[in-house]
mmCIF file of C-alpha atoms in Angstrom:
data_model
loop_
_atom_site.group_PDB
_atom_site.id
_atom_site.type_symbol
_atom_site.label_atom_id
_atom_site.label_comp_id
_atom_site.label_asym_id
_atom_site.label_seq_id
_atom_site.Cartn_x
_atom_site.Cartn_y
_atom_site.Cartn_z
ATOM 1 C CA MET H 198 29.179 -34.222 0.213
ATOM 2 C CA GLN H 199 27.505 -32.459 -2.714
ATOM 3 C CA ALA H 200 25.735 -29.138 -2.248
ATOM 4 C CA SER H 201 22.037 -29.001 -3.049
ATOM 5 C CA SER H 202 21.168 -27.295 -6.312
ATOM 6 C CA ALA H 203 17.566 -26.599 -5.331
ATOM 7 C CA PRO H 204 16.541 -22.999 -6.038
ATOM 8 C CA VAL H 205 16.733 -20.701 -3.058
ATOM 9 C CA SER H 206 13.417 -19.108 -2.180
ATOM 10 C CA VAL H 207 13.563 -15.340 -1.809
ATOM 11 C CA LYS H 208 11.155 -13.725 0.677
ATOM 12 C CA LYS H 209 10.263 -10.034 0.302
ATOM 13 C CA LYS H 210 8.164 -8.029 2.750
ATOM 14 C CA LEU H 211 5.421 -5.900 1.191
ATOM 15 C CA VAL H 212 3.455 -3.570 3.489
ATOM 16 C CA ILE H 213 0.078 -2.155 2.457
ATOM 17 C CA MET H 214 -0.862 0.936 4.459
ATOM 18 C CA GLY H 215 -3.572 3.591 4.363
ATOM 19 C CA LYS H 216 -6.627 4.775 6.246
ATOM 20 C CA SER H 217 -9.661 2.637 6.961
ATOM 21 C CA GLY H 218 -11.928 2.083 3.975
ATOM 22 C CA ALA H 219 -9.312 3.034 1.381
ATOM 23 C CA GLY H 220 -9.576 -0.349 -0.350
ATOM 24 C CA LYS H 221 -6.334 -2.029 0.732
ATOM 25 C CA THR H 222 -7.796 -5.463 1.443
ATOM 26 C CA SER H 223 -10.000 -5.349 -1.642
ATOM 27 C CA MET H 224 -6.952 -4.712 -3.825
ATOM 28 C CA ARG H 225 -4.933 -7.458 -2.131
ATOM 29 C CA SER H 226 -7.810 -9.920 -2.490
ATOM 30 C CA LEU H 227 -8.324 -9.073 -6.142
ATOM 31 C CA ILE H 228 -4.658 -9.425 -7.110
ATOM 32 C CA PHE H 229 -3.425 -12.232 -4.871
ATOM 33 C CA SER H 230 -6.550 -14.249 -3.993
ATOM 34 C CA ASN H 231 -8.408 -14.208 -7.325
ATOM 35 C CA TYR H 232 -11.435 -12.358 -5.962
ATOM 36 C CA THR H 233 -13.656 -10.488 -8.390
ATOM 37 C CA ALA H 234 -14.476 -6.854 -7.719
ATOM 38 C CA ASN H 235 -17.981 -7.914 -6.684
ATOM 39 C CA ASP H 236 -16.544 -10.512 -4.254
ATOM 40 C CA THR H 237 -14.729 -7.766 -2.345
ATOM 41 C CA ARG H 238 -18.027 -6.248 -1.223
ATOM 42 C CA ARG H 239 -18.326 -8.955 1.420
ATOM 43 C CA LEU H 240 -14.942 -8.184 2.987
ATOM 44 C CA GLY H 241 -14.957 -6.606 6.426
ATOM 45 C CA ALA H 242 -12.486 -4.237 7.995
ATOM 46 C CA THR H 243 -9.009 -5.623 8.584
ATOM 47 C CA ILE H 244 -8.288 -6.191 12.261
ATOM 48 C CA ASP H 245 -4.696 -5.247 13.113
ATOM 49 C CA VAL H 246 -2.386 -6.816 10.466
ATOM 50 C CA GLU H 247 -3.291 -9.663 8.130
ATOM 51 C CA HIS H 248 -0.210 -11.613 7.085
ATOM 52 C CA SER H 249 -0.101 -13.761 3.983
ATOM 53 C CA THR H 250 2.638 -15.229 1.849
ATOM 54 C CA VAL H 251 2.148 -15.576 -1.877
ATOM 55 C CA GLN H 252 4.502 -17.373 -4.222
ATOM 56 C CA PHE H 253 5.145 -15.090 -7.133
ATOM 57 C CA MET H 254 7.212 -15.611 -10.272
ATOM 58 C CA GLY H 255 8.769 -18.944 -9.299
ATOM 59 C CA ASP H 256 11.044 -18.557 -6.305
ATOM 60 C CA LEU H 257 9.837 -15.151 -5.043
ATOM 61 C CA ASN H 258 7.662 -15.271 -1.925
ATOM 62 C CA LEU H 259 5.858 -12.054 -1.107
ATOM 63 C CA ASN H 260 5.272 -11.686 2.612
ATOM 64 C CA ILE H 261 2.275 -9.349 2.512
ATOM 65 C CA TRP H 262 1.375 -7.263 5.559
ATOM 66 C CA ASP H 263 -2.099 -5.784 5.037
ATOM 67 C CA CYS H 264 -2.375 -3.219 7.827
ATOM 68 C CA GLY H 265 -5.813 -2.305 9.166
ATOM 69 C CA GLY H 266 -6.472 1.404 8.799
ATOM 70 C CA GLN H 267 -8.513 2.163 11.903
ATOM 71 C CA HIS H 268 -6.996 4.917 14.030
ATOM 72 C CA LYS H 269 -6.197 2.675 17.016
ATOM 73 C CA TYR H 270 -4.136 0.355 14.796
ATOM 74 C CA LEU H 271 -2.395 3.126 12.874
ATOM 75 C CA ASP H 272 -1.275 4.746 16.111
ATOM 76 C CA ASN H 273 0.096 1.405 17.281
ATOM 77 C CA TYR H 274 1.956 0.753 13.983
ATOM 78 C CA LEU H 275 3.560 4.179 13.998
ATOM 79 C CA ASN H 276 4.629 4.097 17.624
ATOM 80 C CA GLU H 277 4.787 0.828 19.594
ATOM 81 C CA GLN H 278 5.209 -1.514 16.601
ATOM 82 C CA LYS H 279 7.144 0.748 14.231
ATOM 83 C CA GLU H 280 10.294 -1.406 14.080
ATOM 84 C CA ASN H 281 8.237 -4.576 13.558
ATOM 85 C CA ILE H 282 5.987 -3.043 10.874
ATOM 86 C CA PHE H 283 8.577 -0.959 9.029
ATOM 87 C CA GLY H 284 11.670 -3.145 9.505
ATOM 88 C CA ASN H 285 13.015 -5.062 6.479
ATOM 89 C CA VAL H 286 10.386 -3.699 4.091
ATOM 90 C CA GLU H 287 11.112 -4.140 0.395
ATOM 91 C CA VAL H 288 7.962 -2.376 -0.827
ATOM 92 C CA LEU H 289 5.475 -0.027 0.815
ATOM 93 C CA ILE H 290 2.190 0.424 -1.006
ATOM 94 C CA TYR H 291 0.356 3.404 0.427
ATOM 95 C CA VAL H 292 -3.301 3.648 -0.599
ATOM 96 C CA PHE H 293 -4.913 7.088 -0.756
ATOM 97 C CA ASP H 294 -8.701 7.097 -0.748
ATOM 98 C CA LEU H 295 -10.072 9.580 -3.285
ATOM 99 C CA GLU H 296 -13.286 9.744 -1.272
ATOM 100 C CA THR H 297 -11.520 11.166 1.784
ATOM 101 C CA THR H 298 -12.842 14.382 3.231
ATOM 102 C CA ASN H 299 -9.472 15.312 4.722
ATOM 103 C CA ARG H 300 -6.560 14.941 2.326
ATOM 104 C CA GLU H 301 -4.159 16.673 4.752
ATOM 105 C CA SER H 302 -4.698 14.009 7.417
ATOM 106 C CA GLU H 303 -3.901 11.351 4.788
ATOM 107 C CA TYR H 304 -0.717 13.205 3.864
ATOM 108 C CA LYS H 305 0.222 13.422 7.553
ATOM 109 C CA LEU H 306 -0.175 9.654 7.965
ATOM 110 C CA TYR H 307 1.830 9.072 4.775
ATOM 111 C CA ASP H 308 4.601 11.344 6.139
ATOM 112 C CA GLU H 309 4.717 9.333 9.367
ATOM 113 C CA CYS H 310 4.969 6.097 7.395
ATOM 114 C CA LEU H 311 7.862 7.502 5.352
ATOM 115 C CA HIS H 312 9.597 8.687 8.525
ATOM 116 C CA ASN H 313 9.464 5.158 9.971
ATOM 117 C CA LEU H 314 10.421 3.606 6.653
ATOM 118 C CA GLU H 315 13.452 5.890 6.503
ATOM 119 C CA ALA H 316 14.483 4.740 9.986
ATOM 120 C CA TYR H 317 14.061 1.005 9.401
ATOM 121 C CA SER H 318 14.079 0.309 5.633
ATOM 122 C CA ARG H 319 15.888 3.066 3.758
ATOM 123 C CA ASP H 320 16.162 1.018 0.558
ATOM 124 C CA ALA H 321 12.447 0.259 0.266
ATOM 125 C CA LYS H 322 10.491 1.135 -2.843
ATOM 126 C CA VAL H 323 7.346 3.209 -2.339
ATOM 127 C CA TYR H 324 4.225 3.130 -4.489
ATOM 128 C CA CYS H 325 1.222 5.342 -3.874
ATOM 129 C CA LEU H 326 -2.143 4.316 -5.219
ATOM 130 C CA VAL H 327 -4.745 7.039 -5.654
ATOM 131 C CA HIS H 328 -7.584 4.619 -5.244
ATOM 132 C CA LYS H 329 -11.210 4.701 -6.397
ATOM 133 C CA ILE H 330 -10.234 6.650 -9.528
ATOM 134 C CA ASP H 331 -13.416 5.275 -11.125
ATOM 135 C CA LYS H 332 -15.315 7.877 -9.064
ATOM 136 C CA VAL H 333 -13.603 10.703 -11.009
ATOM 137 C CA ALA H 334 -14.849 11.973 -14.378
ATOM 138 C CA GLU H 335 -12.809 10.532 -17.252
ATOM 139 C CA ASP H 336 -11.481 13.945 -18.334
ATOM 140 C CA GLN H 337 -10.292 14.671 -14.752
ATOM 141 C CA LYS H 338 -8.495 11.421 -13.922
ATOM 142 C CA GLU H 339 -5.015 12.350 -15.122
ATOM 143 C CA ALA H 340 -5.180 15.800 -13.487
ATOM 144 C CA THR H 341 -6.283 14.196 -10.217
ATOM 145 C CA VAL H 342 -3.390 11.724 -10.197
ATOM 146 C CA GLU H 343 -0.962 14.487 -11.227
ATOM 147 C CA SER H 344 -2.158 16.602 -8.287
ATOM 148 C CA TYR H 345 -1.250 13.768 -5.911
ATOM 149 C CA ARG H 346 2.025 13.136 -7.758
ATOM 150 C CA ARG H 347 3.127 16.770 -7.272
ATOM 151 C CA ALA H 348 2.060 16.858 -3.608
ATOM 152 C CA LEU H 349 3.802 13.567 -2.801
ATOM 153 C CA ALA H 350 7.031 14.490 -4.606
ATOM 154 C CA LYS H 351 7.390 17.445 -2.219
ATOM 155 C CA ARG H 352 6.988 15.236 0.859
ATOM 156 C CA SER H 353 9.925 12.911 0.389
ATOM 157 C CA GLU H 354 13.575 13.449 -0.354
ATOM 158 C CA LEU H 355 14.735 9.852 0.117
ATOM 159 C CA PHE H 356 11.840 8.006 -1.503
ATOM 160 C CA GLN H 357 10.588 8.857 -4.968
ATOM 161 C CA PRO H 358 7.190 7.156 -5.034
ATOM 162 C CA GLY H 359 5.495 5.822 -8.111
ATOM 163 C CA VAL H 360 1.984 7.304 -8.116
ATOM 164 C CA TYR H 361 -0.897 5.602 -9.926
ATOM 165 C CA GLY H 362 -4.636 6.051 -10.174
ATOM 166 C CA THR H 363 -6.358 2.727 -9.446
ATOM 167 C CA SER H 364 -9.733 1.061 -9.175
ATOM 168 C CA ILE H 365 -10.836 -2.499 -8.514
ATOM 169 C CA TRP H 366 -13.435 -2.041 -11.273
ATOM 170 C CA ASP H 367 -11.042 -1.772 -14.239
ATOM 171 C CA HIS H 368 -7.517 -2.626 -15.425
ATOM 172 C CA THR H 369 -5.761 0.278 -13.622
ATOM 173 C CA LEU H 370 -4.885 -1.795 -10.569
ATOM 174 C CA TYR H 371 -3.007 -4.304 -12.694
ATOM 175 C CA ARG H 372 -1.175 -1.557 -14.604
ATOM 176 C CA ALA H 373 0.085 -0.066 -11.354
#
């Protein structure tokens, strides 16, 4: 009997995490569902975890876990569901909201995500998006992203995150 020569599909788990209102679902919809930036205005808050699979670059299937950022869900992800959420992750995209009034609480949540990622997916890649960079004056954008880059580099020994300033209103999201 001859073995099949059909290409083997590769499935990779990508988790998008961050606080409520950071822009996680808007970014996912823009990149993977062909929404325009204006279309994202009609999106509501994500309830729990939205799962989707997107075929990417031929035989790569991205299993996207868009995690709702409301406190009740975050607490559940980090405690009761931590093995389910953080197990077998290839990529964690953590979205920081530049409009936050409490950067320390965002860093604390990020630290908890990294702790769980270290326990269940030590080989994962981590990318941090400093989102809504369009709200920052042009001459302050690089300094703002660099401030996050320095702060995040101190928070992780195992993971060396890529840090990018992004917006749904320009090309920065695609560059990241």
